[in-house]
Short mmCIF file of C-alpha atoms in Angstrom, two decimals:
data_model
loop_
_atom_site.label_atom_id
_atom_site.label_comp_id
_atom_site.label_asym_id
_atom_site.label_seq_id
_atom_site.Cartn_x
_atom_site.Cartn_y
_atom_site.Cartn_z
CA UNK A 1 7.03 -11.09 12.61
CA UNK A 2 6.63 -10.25 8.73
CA UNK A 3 3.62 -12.02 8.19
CA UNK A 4 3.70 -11.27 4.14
CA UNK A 5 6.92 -11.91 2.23
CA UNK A 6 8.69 -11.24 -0.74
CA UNK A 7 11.97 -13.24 -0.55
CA UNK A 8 13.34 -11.92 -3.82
CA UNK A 9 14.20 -8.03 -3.53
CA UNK A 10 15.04 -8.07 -7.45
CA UNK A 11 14.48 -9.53 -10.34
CA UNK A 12 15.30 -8.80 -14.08
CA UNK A 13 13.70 -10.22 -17.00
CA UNK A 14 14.19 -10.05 -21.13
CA UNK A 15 11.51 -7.56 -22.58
CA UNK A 16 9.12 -10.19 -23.87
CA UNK A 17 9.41 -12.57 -21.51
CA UNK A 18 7.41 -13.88 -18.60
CA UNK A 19 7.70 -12.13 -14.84
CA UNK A 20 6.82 -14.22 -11.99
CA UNK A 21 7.00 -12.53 -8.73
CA UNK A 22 6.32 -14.70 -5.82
CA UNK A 23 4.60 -13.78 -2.15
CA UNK A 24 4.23 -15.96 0.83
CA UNK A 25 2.15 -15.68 3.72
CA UNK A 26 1.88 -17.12 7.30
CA UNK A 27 -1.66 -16.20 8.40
CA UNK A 28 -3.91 -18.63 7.94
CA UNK A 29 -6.75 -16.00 8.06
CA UNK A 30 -5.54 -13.74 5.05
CA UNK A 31 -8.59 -14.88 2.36
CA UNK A 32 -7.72 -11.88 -0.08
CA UNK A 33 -4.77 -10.37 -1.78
CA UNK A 34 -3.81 -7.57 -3.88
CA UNK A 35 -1.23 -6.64 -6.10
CA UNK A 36 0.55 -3.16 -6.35
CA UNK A 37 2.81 -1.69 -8.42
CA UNK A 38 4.89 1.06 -7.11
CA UNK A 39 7.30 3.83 -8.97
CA UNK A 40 9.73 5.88 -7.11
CA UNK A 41 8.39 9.18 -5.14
CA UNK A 42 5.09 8.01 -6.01
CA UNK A 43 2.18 5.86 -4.59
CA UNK A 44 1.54 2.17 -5.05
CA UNK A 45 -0.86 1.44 -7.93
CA UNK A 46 -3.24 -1.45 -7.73
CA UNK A 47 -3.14 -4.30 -10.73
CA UNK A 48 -4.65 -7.05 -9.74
CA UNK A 49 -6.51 -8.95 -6.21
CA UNK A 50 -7.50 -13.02 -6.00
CA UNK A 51 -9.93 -13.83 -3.34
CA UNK A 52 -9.20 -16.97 -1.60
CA UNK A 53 -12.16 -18.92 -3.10
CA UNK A 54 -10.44 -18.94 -6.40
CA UNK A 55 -7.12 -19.99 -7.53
CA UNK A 56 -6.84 -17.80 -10.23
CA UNK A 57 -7.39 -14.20 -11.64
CA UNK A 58 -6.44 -12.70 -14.85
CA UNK A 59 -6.44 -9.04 -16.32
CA UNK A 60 -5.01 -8.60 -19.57
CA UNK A 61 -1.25 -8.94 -19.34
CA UNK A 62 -1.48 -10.36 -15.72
CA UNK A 63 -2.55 -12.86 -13.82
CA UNK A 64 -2.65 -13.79 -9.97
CA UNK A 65 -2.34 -17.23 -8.76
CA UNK A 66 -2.97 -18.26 -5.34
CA UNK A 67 -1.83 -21.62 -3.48
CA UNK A 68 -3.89 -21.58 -0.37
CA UNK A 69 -2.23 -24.80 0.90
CA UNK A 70 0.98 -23.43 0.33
CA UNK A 71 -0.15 -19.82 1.79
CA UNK A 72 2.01 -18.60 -1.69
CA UNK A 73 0.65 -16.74 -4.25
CA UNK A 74 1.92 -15.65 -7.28
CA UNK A 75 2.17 -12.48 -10.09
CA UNK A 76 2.50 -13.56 -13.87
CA UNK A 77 3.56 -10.64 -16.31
CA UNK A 78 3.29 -11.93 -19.95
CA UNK A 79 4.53 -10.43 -22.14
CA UNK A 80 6.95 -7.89 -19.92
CA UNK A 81 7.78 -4.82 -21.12
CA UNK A 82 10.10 -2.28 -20.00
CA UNK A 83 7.46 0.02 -18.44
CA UNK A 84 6.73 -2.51 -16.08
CA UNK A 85 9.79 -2.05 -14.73
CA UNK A 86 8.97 -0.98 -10.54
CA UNK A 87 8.91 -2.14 -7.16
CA UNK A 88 6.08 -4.87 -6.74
CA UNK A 89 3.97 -5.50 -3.63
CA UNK A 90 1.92 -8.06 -2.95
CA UNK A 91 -0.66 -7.09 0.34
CA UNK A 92 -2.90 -10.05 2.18
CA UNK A 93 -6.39 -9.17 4.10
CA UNK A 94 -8.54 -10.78 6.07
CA UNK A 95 -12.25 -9.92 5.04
CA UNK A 96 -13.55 -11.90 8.30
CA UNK A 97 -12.35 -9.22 10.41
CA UNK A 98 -14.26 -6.81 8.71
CA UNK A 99 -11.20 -4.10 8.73
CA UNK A 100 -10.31 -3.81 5.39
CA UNK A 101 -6.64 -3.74 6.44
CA UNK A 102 -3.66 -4.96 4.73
CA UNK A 103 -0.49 -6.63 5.75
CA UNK A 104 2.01 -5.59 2.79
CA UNK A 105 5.42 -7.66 1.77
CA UNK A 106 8.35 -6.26 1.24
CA UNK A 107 8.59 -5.87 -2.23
CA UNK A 108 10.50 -7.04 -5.52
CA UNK A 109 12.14 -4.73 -7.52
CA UNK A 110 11.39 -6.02 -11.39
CA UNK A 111 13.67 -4.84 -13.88
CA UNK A 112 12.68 -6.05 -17.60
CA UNK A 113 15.84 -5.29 -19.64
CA UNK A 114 15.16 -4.09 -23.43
CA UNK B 1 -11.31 7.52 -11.66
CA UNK B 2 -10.28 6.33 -8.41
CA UNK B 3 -7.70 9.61 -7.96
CA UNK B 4 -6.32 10.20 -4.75
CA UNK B 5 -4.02 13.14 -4.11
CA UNK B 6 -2.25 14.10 -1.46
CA UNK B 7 -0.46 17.54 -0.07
CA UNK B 8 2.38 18.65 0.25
CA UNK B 9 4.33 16.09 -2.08
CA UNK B 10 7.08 17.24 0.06
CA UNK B 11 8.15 19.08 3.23
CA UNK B 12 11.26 20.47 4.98
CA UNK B 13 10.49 21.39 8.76
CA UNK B 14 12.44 22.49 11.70
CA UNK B 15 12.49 20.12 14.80
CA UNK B 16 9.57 20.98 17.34
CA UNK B 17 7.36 22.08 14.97
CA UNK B 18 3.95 20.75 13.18
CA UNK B 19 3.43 19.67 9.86
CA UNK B 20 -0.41 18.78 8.51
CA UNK B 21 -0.69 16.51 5.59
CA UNK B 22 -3.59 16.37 3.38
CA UNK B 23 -5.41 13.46 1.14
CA UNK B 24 -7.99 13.86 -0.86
CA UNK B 25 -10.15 11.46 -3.06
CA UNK B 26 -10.49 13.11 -6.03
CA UNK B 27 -13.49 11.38 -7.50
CA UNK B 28 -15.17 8.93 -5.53
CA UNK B 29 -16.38 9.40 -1.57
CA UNK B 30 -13.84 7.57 0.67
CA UNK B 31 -15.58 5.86 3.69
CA UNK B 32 -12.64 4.62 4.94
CA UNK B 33 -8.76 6.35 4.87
CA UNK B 34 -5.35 5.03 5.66
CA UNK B 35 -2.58 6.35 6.63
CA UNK B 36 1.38 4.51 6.41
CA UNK B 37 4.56 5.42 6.02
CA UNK B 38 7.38 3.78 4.42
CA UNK B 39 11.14 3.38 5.29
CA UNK B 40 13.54 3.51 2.70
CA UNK B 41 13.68 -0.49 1.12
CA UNK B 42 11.15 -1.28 3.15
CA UNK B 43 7.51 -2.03 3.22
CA UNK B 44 4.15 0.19 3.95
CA UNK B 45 3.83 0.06 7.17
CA UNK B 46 -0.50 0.80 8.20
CA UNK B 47 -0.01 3.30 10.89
CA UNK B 48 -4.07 3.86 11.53
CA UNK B 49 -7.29 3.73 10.12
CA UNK B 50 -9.62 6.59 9.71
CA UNK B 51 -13.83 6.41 8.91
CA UNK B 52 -15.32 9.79 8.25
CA UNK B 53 -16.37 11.29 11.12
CA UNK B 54 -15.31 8.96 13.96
CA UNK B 55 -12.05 8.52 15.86
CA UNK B 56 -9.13 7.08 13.80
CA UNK B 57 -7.94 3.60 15.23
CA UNK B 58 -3.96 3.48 15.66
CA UNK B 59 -1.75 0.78 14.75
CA UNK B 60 -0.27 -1.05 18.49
CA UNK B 61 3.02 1.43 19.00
CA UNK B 62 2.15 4.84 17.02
CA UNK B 63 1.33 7.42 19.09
CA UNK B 64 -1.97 8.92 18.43
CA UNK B 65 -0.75 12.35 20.13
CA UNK B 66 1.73 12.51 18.04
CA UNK B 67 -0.22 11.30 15.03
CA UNK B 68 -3.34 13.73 14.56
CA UNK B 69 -5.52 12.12 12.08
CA UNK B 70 -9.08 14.13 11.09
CA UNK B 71 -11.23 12.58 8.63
CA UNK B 72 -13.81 15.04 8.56
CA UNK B 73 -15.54 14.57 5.34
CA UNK B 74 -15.68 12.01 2.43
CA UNK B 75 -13.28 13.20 0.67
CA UNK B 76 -10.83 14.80 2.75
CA UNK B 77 -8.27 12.81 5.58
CA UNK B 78 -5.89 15.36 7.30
CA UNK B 79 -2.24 13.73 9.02
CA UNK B 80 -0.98 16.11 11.79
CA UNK B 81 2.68 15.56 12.71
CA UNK B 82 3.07 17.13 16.14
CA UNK B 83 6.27 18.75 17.01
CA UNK B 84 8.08 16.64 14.79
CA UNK B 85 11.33 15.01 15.24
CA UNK B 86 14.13 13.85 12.76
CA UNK B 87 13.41 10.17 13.11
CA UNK B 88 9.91 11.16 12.19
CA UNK B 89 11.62 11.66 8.98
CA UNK B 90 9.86 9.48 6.37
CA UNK B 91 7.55 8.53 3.19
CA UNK B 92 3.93 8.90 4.48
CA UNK B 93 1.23 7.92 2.31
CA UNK B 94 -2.53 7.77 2.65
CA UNK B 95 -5.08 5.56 0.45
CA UNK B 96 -8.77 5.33 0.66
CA UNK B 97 -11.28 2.81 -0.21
CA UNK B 98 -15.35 3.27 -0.63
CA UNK B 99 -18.31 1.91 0.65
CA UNK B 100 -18.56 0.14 -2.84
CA UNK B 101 -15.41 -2.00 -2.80
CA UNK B 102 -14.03 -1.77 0.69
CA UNK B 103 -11.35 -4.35 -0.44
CA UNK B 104 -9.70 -2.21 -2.87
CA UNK B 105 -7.22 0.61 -1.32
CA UNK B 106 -6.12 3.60 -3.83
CA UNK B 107 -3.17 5.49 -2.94
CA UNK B 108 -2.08 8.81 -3.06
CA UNK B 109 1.10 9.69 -4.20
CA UNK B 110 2.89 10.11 -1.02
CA UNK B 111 4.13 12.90 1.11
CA UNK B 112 8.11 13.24 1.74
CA UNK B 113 8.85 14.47 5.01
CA UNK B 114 11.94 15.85 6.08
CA UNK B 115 12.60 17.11 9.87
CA UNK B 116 15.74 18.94 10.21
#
């Protein structure tokens, strides 16, 4: 029972354009989410988390949006560049548990094309 | 800041016997350590949970005999494969979080193990 998804395994965007990877989630209970970036042979790399009592979240060149009705959140890279190129993963928690654990997605492989 | 390393980057071993792999937080004091491992195209899998210096809490199907975790200090979380088999073959890699901002997990690099 995958309980975080990533439907799309890959995606490819023009350098300079915008990057939306999407995540959706079945548990109810999730009220936080992170973003992670992840390069071959190496460890994920966190970019960005939305708690559920906002909608929003932006850092610089991203932004998170989250649809709580919809359980779907959302990553927005503007503009993208080619070193943003990397395997995406979007991970939901529930902070009422108190575990600090995370449920991670499968991933989307984003390839921005110079 | 936030650096979290992790040793061997990667390892050959002969069926049967142990491997230990190390993570360390670099520059903060990890209360809390994870351990997963990752199958090729697929996700991070959370195999257990480790606060230093208490028992780690498994994941429901790994085997915690199998799986030594020791998180004896702040900075240092310790994964023991025990006589390890090929299918333990994998990616395994550890993050930590502190007392400060529980919610936020940062990962080591990863450990490549191979069992022959």
């Amino acid at each position: 029972d995958q309980q975080v998804k990533q439907n799309s395994p890959s995606l490819s965007v023009q350098e300079g354009r915008i990057s939306i990877l999407n995540c959706d989630y079945t548990n109810s209970m999730f009220d936080y989410f992170l973003w992670y970036k992840k390069y071959p042979a190496e460890g994920p790399t966190f970019l960005i988390s939305i708690s559920s009592i906002k909608d929003k979240n932006e850092d610089g060149r991203f932004t998170v949006f989250l649809n709580k009705s919809a359980k779907h959140l959302s990553l927005h890279i503007v503009p993208s560049q080619p070193g943003d190129s990397a395997v995406y993963f979007c991970a939901a928690s529930s902070m009422a548990s108190g575990t600090y654990k995370y449920i991670f997605g499968t991933g989307t492989r984003l390839k921005v094309l110079a | 800041g936030a650096v979290v390393s992790q040793h061997p980057s990667r390892v050959i071993c002969k069926s049967g016997t142990s491997v230990k792999i190390e993570c360390r937080s670099l520059d903060f004091q990890a209360t809390t350590m994870f351990w997963y491992r990752q199958f090729p195209k697929q996700s991070l899998m959370l195999m257990a949970t480790s606060n230093e210096g208490s028992k780690a809490t498994y994941e429901q199907g790994v085997e915690k005999d199998k799986f030594l975790i020791n998180h004896a200090s702040l900075t240092l979380s310790t994964l023991t494969v025990t006589s390890a088999h090929p299918e333990d073959s994998s990616f395994y890699i550890c993050s930590a979080s502190s007392g400060k901002d529980p919610y936020t997990q940062y990962f080591g690099p990863g450990t490549r193990l191979t069992v022959l």
